Amino acid sequence: MATKEATVSDTERRGAALPPRAENPTDDALAALADAPAGAGAVVHRDGDILAVNPAFADLFGLDDPATATGMRVLDFVAPEARARVAAYITTPTDEPVFHDCLRLDGIPLIVRGEGRSVVFAGEPARLTLLTPVIDEFRTADRLHESSEFFRLAFDHAPIGKALVSPEGRILHLNPALCELMGFEAAQMLGQSYNALSHPDDIDAGTPYALGLLQGSGDSYQIEKRYLHANGHVIWVAISVSLVRMLDGSPRYFIAQVEDITARRDAETALRLETERFRLMQTVAEAANTAEDPDEAYTTVLAAVCAHTGWPLAHVYRRIAGEDLLEPSGLWHFEDGDEEEFLDFVVATADNMLVSGVGLPGLAFAARRPTWLIAGTLSTVRAEAARHAGLRGATALPVFAHGEVVAVLEFFSHDADRPDDALLELLGHVGTQIGRVAERAQAREQAAALDEARARFVAHAAHELRTPLATLRTVAGLLGSRRAQMTEAELAECCDLLERQGANLDALVDDLLDLSRLQQAERPEALRAVAVDEWVTRALEVALPPAGVSVHRVLDAGLCVLGDPDRLNRALVNLLANAYRHGGPSVTVRAERDGLDAIVVVVEDDGDGVPEDLLADLFEPFTRSDRSRGSGLGLAITRALVEQAGGSVTYRGSSDQGARFVMRFEEFG
Amino acid sequence: MSGDDLLPPRVLVVEDDPDHRRALALTLHLGGYTTSECGSGEDALEQLGTNIAKPMDIDAVVLDIRLPGIDGVEVLTQMRAQMATRHVPVVLISAHTSKPNAVQRDEYARFVPKPFHPDQLLGQLSELLPDPPRNDR
């Protein structure tokens, strides 16, 4: 250490102005320093301490006085990431020129080319290193001044970002366009690692190529990667990097050209997304068009949506027809095929019926649109199971057929990211599209039911026609073959039977035609005001009560319904006839207001009411009690008449209180 | 009933439609039978129940299938379950054209679909009876 201290004081003494040529002929270091052809030079002890520098060195590194360098370490002037290499170089010197990333004291980076040789300083071996600034070339007024200036202008005013980057990856110089692109001031970026501009996920995207250039393979590369703007948003850039070499081929610096392609990448991303969504809708549309039954379509859609979104799990809730109730189906989709993972959740779903508004499917059902929530937040049985299965997000979409929700498809994700609005809207379309399969299934069922009803009607009608025909044919047969044996009384009875059954047949055919006409007829366009008391009076003139039956009128005054008078009249006559036939001795016609704008007209009797087993199909054709002698068409016709006249008819009777038929109409006025 | 017996065979007509019941009775009278009539399965079983005490009273039954309450097929089943009526000939009639299974396995039962010519009924009946009326009335 004593030696070193002496050396320092010696340098201090001579630092400001270089001393005259060597006092000691073997001590050539200072002379060499003074003669340094390229300007800057430093004498460095082999332990890395600076022994002396010349004024050009001080100038290059921003020192006010060359003497201040003495006692500092070489590595103080070296960029951090280059220190290991430079340290190795100090330990094992080479006579080959080397390049260093250096830092001025004011933090401005520069690249220097160093050439060293062994010297003697204060009687001890040392290294003299002559430094040529590489980057600074174009800032100096040397013989390349004009072309350098041209280069600098082209660089600084380029519309795309440009940077000079040291072989170690430090920003040596950059232009305003790059500053603007990144949102940083030049001073904030200078000297920083070039990789610091990168998005964390893309930091090393260019490293292999840069290393390749340094190792001599090619002169440039182009990549696209993400940068992170000062305010945190992602910038997509296309980077073109060239390596500028020294005359001897060794790396000098990289020139990076940086173009903002965020808009293009966004457009590409949007296009890709659009294409994927289009494909999804194609799959959905195909399923909607070709699937035989809704389950087949749901299965396709579960898989397609999971493939599109990456959601791992999906399931179908079916609506119980006509009720605000959803029941879990056995239709599940496991995107990764891993059923075991979700077993508990599937089990928790199995018997989990949901009413409208409860649970995710219930919420989507009530809202009638795709609904998202964080899985496991609801206080339902399944929420706990969802949490255990690691499901954090859940999206449900209602399936519509003829405007009614027929099912709810539910999807689960491991993340809690809300699907964007475009995806939710898309899922809404999925629900409408796929509902067409359910619509077709419903239409098929309805057509089949209609066919069955027609067949049943025809079979019923045939049976009803056979009843009078049986008597007609038997009697006609007797008259044909055994007339001679008949007594007068028997002949008279035969005529009687023929007459009565002919009339029965006639009435039955009339009823059938009536019903058929009413079922096919359009509802009359113009309904009229019909005064209820006049209507009841008219009907009672036609339907006179038989002996032993009395009719009571209990009519609120001034009631007027909107309807078709002729049909109304026939309907009331039918109900009265029905009451006379099946009721007791007392029949009541009642009319009163029902709510704000409706009127009910009621026909009650004090009989036994309609037998329980007939109630379900009471207004269907050929529904009649065992003891009824009618065709079974009367109430079917009555219902058709009332509906055509703009109202509805229901049965509200009981076995205790007798039959009670209620016609309900819109009030007029 | 023996052929020497001058009393014509008695047929129980079970049919709920009164007009058709009358037409059937008329047919049977003209065919040489005497008749009893009733309109329900329950009534029929009651009348046949008296048959236990007087087994020879009713020789055959013309039985409509569609009846209020107990239907014709059930009446036939109950008849076959009783010793006194298990061999009483029955002609089932119905506006439904398919022959009921109960008739297929029963050698004392026939089925005639409605409507029918009176001779069809009389023909079936005479085949079932060991000793049908020899002449029409």
mmCIF file of N, CA and C in Angstrom, chain A residues 524-593:
data_model
loop_
_atom_site.group_PDB
_atom_site.id
_atom_site.type_symbol
_atom_site.label_atom_id
_atom_site.label_comp_id
_atom_site.label_asym_id
_atom_site.label_seq_id
_atom_site.Cartn_x
_atom_site.Cartn_y
_atom_site.Cartn_z
ATOM 1 N N PRO A 524 -113.790 -12.801 -36.016
ATOM 2 C CA PRO A 524 -114.397 -11.676 -36.725
ATOM 3 C C PRO A 524 -113.610 -10.402 -36.451
ATOM 4 N N GLU A 525 -113.431 -9.610 -37.499
ATOM 5 C CA GLU A 525 -112.602 -8.420 -37.341
ATOM 6 C C GLU A 525 -113.273 -7.377 -36.466
ATOM 7 N N ALA A 526 -114.561 -7.188 -36.713
ATOM 8 C CA ALA A 526 -115.228 -6.121 -35.967
ATOM 9 C C ALA A 526 -116.102 -6.717 -34.869
ATOM 10 N N LEU A 527 -115.686 -6.555 -33.628
ATOM 11 C CA LEU A 527 -116.526 -6.949 -32.510
ATOM 12 C C LEU A 527 -117.392 -5.746 -32.148
ATOM 13 N N ARG A 528 -118.571 -6.042 -31.651
ATOM 14 C CA ARG A 528 -119.502 -4.943 -31.374
ATOM 15 C C ARG A 528 -119.830 -4.891 -29.897
ATOM 16 N N ALA A 529 -120.446 -3.792 -29.540
ATOM 17 C CA ALA A 529 -120.921 -3.673 -28.163
ATOM 18 C C ALA A 529 -122.187 -4.516 -28.027
ATOM 19 N N VAL A 530 -122.215 -5.389 -27.030
ATOM 20 C CA VAL A 530 -123.399 -6.214 -26.799
ATOM 21 C C VAL A 530 -123.858 -5.995 -25.351
ATOM 22 N N ALA A 531 -125.108 -5.523 -25.198
ATOM 23 C CA ALA A 531 -125.647 -5.308 -23.850
ATOM 24 C C ALA A 531 -125.962 -6.664 -23.235
ATOM 25 N N VAL A 532 -125.419 -6.901 -22.046
ATOM 26 C CA VAL A 532 -125.511 -8.233 -21.456
ATOM 27 C C VAL A 532 -126.963 -8.636 -21.167
ATOM 28 N N ASP A 533 -127.798 -7.696 -20.674
ATOM 29 C CA ASP A 533 -129.173 -8.098 -20.342
ATOM 30 C C ASP A 533 -129.961 -8.492 -21.591
ATOM 31 N N GLU A 534 -129.723 -7.768 -22.691
ATOM 32 C CA GLU A 534 -130.420 -8.131 -23.945
ATOM 33 C C GLU A 534 -129.965 -9.500 -24.442
ATOM 34 N N TRP A 535 -128.666 -9.702 -24.309
ATOM 35 C CA TRP A 535 -128.088 -10.976 -24.750
ATOM 36 C C TRP A 535 -128.710 -12.143 -23.972
ATOM 37 N N VAL A 536 -128.802 -12.006 -22.649
ATOM 38 C CA VAL A 536 -129.351 -13.090 -21.815
ATOM 39 C C VAL A 536 -130.831 -13.313 -22.153
ATOM 40 N N THR A 537 -131.571 -12.224 -22.337
ATOM 41 C CA THR A 537 -132.989 -12.336 -22.686
ATOM 42 C C THR A 537 -133.173 -13.120 -23.982
ATOM 43 N N ARG A 538 -132.365 -12.766 -24.983
ATOM 44 C CA ARG A 538 -132.462 -13.424 -26.292
ATOM 45 C C ARG A 538 -132.160 -14.915 -26.179
ATOM 46 N N ALA A 539 -131.105 -15.237 -25.402
ATOM 47 C CA ALA A 539 -130.712 -16.648 -25.271
ATOM 48 C C ALA A 539 -131.803 -17.450 -24.564
ATOM 49 N N LEU A 540 -132.431 -16.847 -23.554
ATOM 50 C CA LEU A 540 -133.467 -17.570 -22.809
ATOM 51 C C LEU A 540 -134.727 -17.780 -23.641
ATOM 52 N N GLU A 541 -134.913 -16.929 -24.639
ATOM 53 C CA GLU A 541 -136.048 -17.146 -25.544
ATOM 54 C C GLU A 541 -135.839 -18.404 -26.366
ATOM 55 N N VAL A 542 -134.581 -18.687 -26.705
ATOM 56 C CA VAL A 542 -134.271 -19.883 -27.494
ATOM 57 C C VAL A 542 -134.175 -21.106 -26.570
ATOM 58 N N ALA A 543 -133.425 -20.945 -25.484
ATOM 59 C CA ALA A 543 -133.220 -22.070 -24.567
ATOM 60 C C ALA A 543 -134.225 -21.981 -23.432
ATOM 61 N N LEU A 544 -135.433 -22.393 -23.706
ATOM 62 C CA LEU A 544 -136.472 -22.374 -22.673
ATOM 63 C C LEU A 544 -136.200 -23.489 -21.679
ATOM 64 N N PRO A 545 -136.289 -23.163 -20.364
ATOM 65 C CA PRO A 545 -136.028 -24.224 -19.391
ATOM 66 C C PRO A 545 -137.099 -25.311 -19.462
ATOM 67 N N PRO A 546 -136.710 -26.577 -19.340
ATOM 68 C CA PRO A 546 -137.694 -27.658 -19.338
ATOM 69 C C PRO A 546 -138.507 -27.628 -18.045
ATOM 70 N N ALA A 547 -139.520 -28.417 -18.028
ATOM 71 C CA ALA A 547 -140.379 -28.460 -16.845
ATOM 72 C C ALA A 547 -139.561 -28.851 -15.628
ATOM 73 N N GLY A 548 -139.805 -28.187 -14.535
ATOM 74 C CA GLY A 548 -139.113 -28.525 -13.294
ATOM 75 C C GLY A 548 -137.809 -27.776 -13.102
ATOM 76 N N VAL A 549 -137.405 -27.011 -14.071
ATOM 77 C CA VAL A 549 -136.164 -26.243 -13.933
ATOM 78 C C VAL A 549 -136.502 -24.758 -14.008
ATOM 79 N N SER A 550 -135.986 -23.973 -13.051
ATOM 80 C CA SER A 550 -136.224 -22.535 -13.116
ATOM 81 C C SER A 550 -134.893 -21.802 -13.296
ATOM 82 N N VAL A 551 -134.952 -20.703 -14.033
ATOM 83 C CA VAL A 551 -133.741 -19.938 -14.335
ATOM 84 C C VAL A 551 -133.793 -18.614 -13.604
ATOM 85 N N HIS A 552 -132.698 -18.263 -12.896
ATOM 86 C CA HIS A 552 -132.612 -16.980 -12.186
ATOM 87 C C HIS A 552 -131.611 -16.084 -12.887
ATOM 88 N N ARG A 553 -131.990 -14.822 -13.048
ATOM 89 C CA ARG A 553 -131.067 -13.857 -13.671
ATOM 90 C C ARG A 553 -130.531 -12.944 -12.589
ATOM 91 N N VAL A 554 -129.209 -12.867 -12.431
ATOM 92 C CA VAL A 554 -128.588 -11.937 -11.490
ATOM 93 C C VAL A 554 -127.603 -11.104 -12.297
ATOM 94 N N LEU A 555 -128.086 -10.025 -12.872
ATOM 95 C CA LEU A 555 -127.266 -9.247 -13.800
ATOM 96 C C LEU A 555 -127.030 -7.850 -13.246
ATOM 97 N N ASP A 556 -125.740 -7.437 -13.113
ATOM 98 C CA ASP A 556 -125.447 -6.045 -12.760
ATOM 99 C C ASP A 556 -125.934 -5.161 -13.892
ATOM 100 N N ALA A 557 -126.393 -3.982 -13.528
ATOM 101 C CA ALA A 557 -126.984 -3.092 -14.534
ATOM 102 C C ALA A 557 -125.912 -2.468 -15.421
ATOM 103 N N GLY A 558 -126.304 -2.238 -16.670
ATOM 104 C CA GLY A 558 -125.471 -1.435 -17.574
ATOM 105 C C GLY A 558 -124.237 -2.126 -18.103
ATOM 106 N N LEU A 559 -124.194 -3.458 -17.998
ATOM 107 C CA LEU A 559 -122.997 -4.141 -18.482
ATOM 108 C C LEU A 559 -123.043 -4.296 -19.985
ATOM 109 N N CYS A 560 -121.886 -4.092 -20.601
ATOM 110 C CA CYS A 560 -121.802 -4.146 -22.041
ATOM 111 C C CYS A 560 -120.465 -4.779 -22.407
ATOM 112 N N VAL A 561 -120.497 -5.858 -23.180
ATOM 113 C CA VAL A 561 -119.233 -6.500 -23.546
ATOM 114 C C VAL A 561 -118.935 -6.250 -25.014
ATOM 115 N N LEU A 562 -117.671 -6.481 -25.348
ATOM 116 C CA LEU A 562 -117.249 -6.344 -26.731
ATOM 117 C C LEU A 562 -117.240 -7.753 -27.315
ATOM 118 N N GLY A 563 -118.065 -8.014 -28.324
ATOM 119 C CA GLY A 563 -118.122 -9.378 -28.845
ATOM 120 C C GLY A 563 -118.924 -9.450 -30.129
ATOM 121 N N ASP A 564 -119.200 -10.706 -30.526
ATOM 122 C CA ASP A 564 -119.978 -10.936 -31.726
ATOM 123 C C ASP A 564 -121.335 -11.479 -31.267
ATOM 124 N N PRO A 565 -122.449 -10.713 -31.480
ATOM 125 C CA PRO A 565 -123.723 -11.049 -30.844
ATOM 126 C C PRO A 565 -124.235 -12.449 -31.174
ATOM 127 N N ASP A 566 -124.109 -12.868 -32.441
ATOM 128 C CA ASP A 566 -124.653 -14.162 -32.834
ATOM 129 C C ASP A 566 -123.929 -15.305 -32.139
ATOM 130 N N ARG A 567 -122.596 -15.193 -32.141
ATOM 131 C CA ARG A 567 -121.809 -16.254 -31.497
ATOM 132 C C ARG A 567 -122.049 -16.271 -29.990
ATOM 133 N N LEU A 568 -122.140 -15.058 -29.409
ATOM 134 C CA LEU A 568 -122.391 -14.977 -27.966
ATOM 135 C C LEU A 568 -123.698 -15.679 -27.624
ATOM 136 N N ASN A 569 -124.693 -15.436 -28.439
ATOM 137 C CA ASN A 569 -126.011 -16.010 -28.199
ATOM 138 C C ASN A 569 -125.967 -17.537 -28.232
ATOM 139 N N ARG A 570 -125.318 -18.069 -29.249
ATOM 140 C CA ARG A 570 -125.241 -19.532 -29.377
ATOM 141 C C ARG A 570 -124.464 -20.138 -28.217
ATOM 142 N N ALA A 571 -123.398 -19.425 -27.791
ATOM 143 C CA ALA A 571 -122.596 -19.939 -26.675
ATOM 144 C C ALA A 571 -123.436 -20.045 -25.414
ATOM 145 N N LEU A 572 -124.191 -18.974 -25.121
ATOM 146 C CA LEU A 572 -124.998 -18.975 -23.900
ATOM 147 C C LEU A 572 -126.108 -20.029 -23.980
ATOM 148 N N VAL A 573 -126.708 -20.179 -25.170
ATOM 149 C CA VAL A 573 -127.738 -21.204 -25.356
ATOM 150 C C VAL A 573 -127.152 -22.588 -25.054
ATOM 151 N N ASN A 574 -125.949 -22.852 -25.563
ATOM 152 C CA ASN A 574 -125.299 -24.146 -25.314
ATOM 153 C C ASN A 574 -125.082 -24.385 -23.823
ATOM 154 N N LEU A 575 -124.600 -23.350 -23.122
ATOM 155 C CA LEU A 575 -124.328 -23.515 -21.692
ATOM 156 C C LEU A 575 -125.627 -23.735 -20.911
ATOM 157 N N LEU A 576 -126.684 -23.028 -21.337
ATOM 158 C CA LEU A 576 -127.989 -23.217 -20.677
ATOM 159 C C LEU A 576 -128.495 -24.637 -20.905
ATOM 160 N N ALA A 577 -128.387 -25.102 -22.170
ATOM 161 C CA ALA A 577 -128.856 -26.452 -22.492
ATOM 162 C C ALA A 577 -128.085 -27.490 -21.676
ATOM 163 N N ASN A 578 -126.803 -27.231 -21.546
ATOM 164 C CA ASN A 578 -125.947 -28.113 -20.753
ATOM 165 C C ASN A 578 -126.419 -28.160 -19.297
ATOM 166 N N ALA A 579 -126.734 -26.975 -18.757
ATOM 167 C CA ALA A 579 -127.191 -26.897 -17.358
ATOM 168 C C ALA A 579 -128.538 -27.590 -17.196
ATOM 169 N N TYR A 580 -129.454 -27.425 -18.172
ATOM 170 C CA TYR A 580 -130.762 -28.089 -18.095
ATOM 171 C C TYR A 580 -130.573 -29.599 -18.090
ATOM 172 N N ARG A 581 -129.607 -30.069 -18.907
ATOM 173 C CA ARG A 581 -129.429 -31.508 -19.087
ATOM 174 C C ARG A 581 -128.761 -32.158 -17.877
ATOM 175 N N HIS A 582 -127.738 -31.475 -17.326
ATOM 176 C CA HIS A 582 -126.934 -32.123 -16.281
ATOM 177 C C HIS A 582 -127.158 -31.559 -14.891
ATOM 178 N N GLY A 583 -127.771 -30.348 -14.802
ATOM 179 C CA GLY A 583 -127.884 -29.709 -13.495
ATOM 180 C C GLY A 583 -129.127 -30.128 -12.737
ATOM 181 N N GLY A 584 -129.381 -29.388 -11.642
ATOM 182 C CA GLY A 584 -130.553 -29.648 -10.825
ATOM 183 C C GLY A 584 -131.699 -28.748 -11.240
ATOM 184 N N PRO A 585 -132.621 -28.516 -10.324
ATOM 185 C CA PRO A 585 -133.828 -27.745 -10.653
ATOM 186 C C PRO A 585 -133.585 -26.238 -10.764
ATOM 187 N N SER A 586 -132.430 -25.785 -10.328
ATOM 188 C CA SER A 586 -132.222 -24.338 -10.328
ATOM 189 C C SER A 586 -130.982 -23.961 -11.134
ATOM 190 N N VAL A 587 -131.184 -23.073 -12.104
ATOM 191 C CA VAL A 587 -130.067 -22.602 -12.933
ATOM 192 C C VAL A 587 -129.991 -21.089 -12.790
ATOM 193 N N THR A 588 -128.768 -20.542 -12.614
ATOM 194 C CA THR A 588 -128.612 -19.097 -12.462
ATOM 195 C C THR A 588 -127.686 -18.555 -13.546
ATOM 196 N N VAL A 589 -128.127 -17.444 -14.164
ATOM 197 C CA VAL A 589 -127.239 -16.708 -15.069
ATOM 198 C C VAL A 589 -126.822 -15.454 -14.336
ATOM 199 N N ARG A 590 -125.507 -15.272 -14.154
ATOM 200 C CA ARG A 590 -124.986 -14.166 -13.356
ATOM 201 C C ARG A 590 -124.061 -13.355 -14.258
ATOM 202 N N ALA A 591 -124.099 -12.021 -14.155
ATOM 203 C CA ALA A 591 -123.146 -11.189 -14.913
ATOM 204 C C ALA A 591 -122.659 -10.076 -14.005
ATOM 205 N N GLU A 592 -121.332 -9.880 -13.990
ATOM 206 C CA GLU A 592 -120.770 -8.834 -13.121
ATOM 207 C C GLU A 592 -119.414 -8.412 -13.642
ATOM 208 N N ARG A 593 -118.927 -7.267 -13.096
ATOM 209 C CA ARG A 593 -117.592 -6.793 -13.477
ATOM 210 C C ARG A 593 -116.545 -7.664 -12.810
#
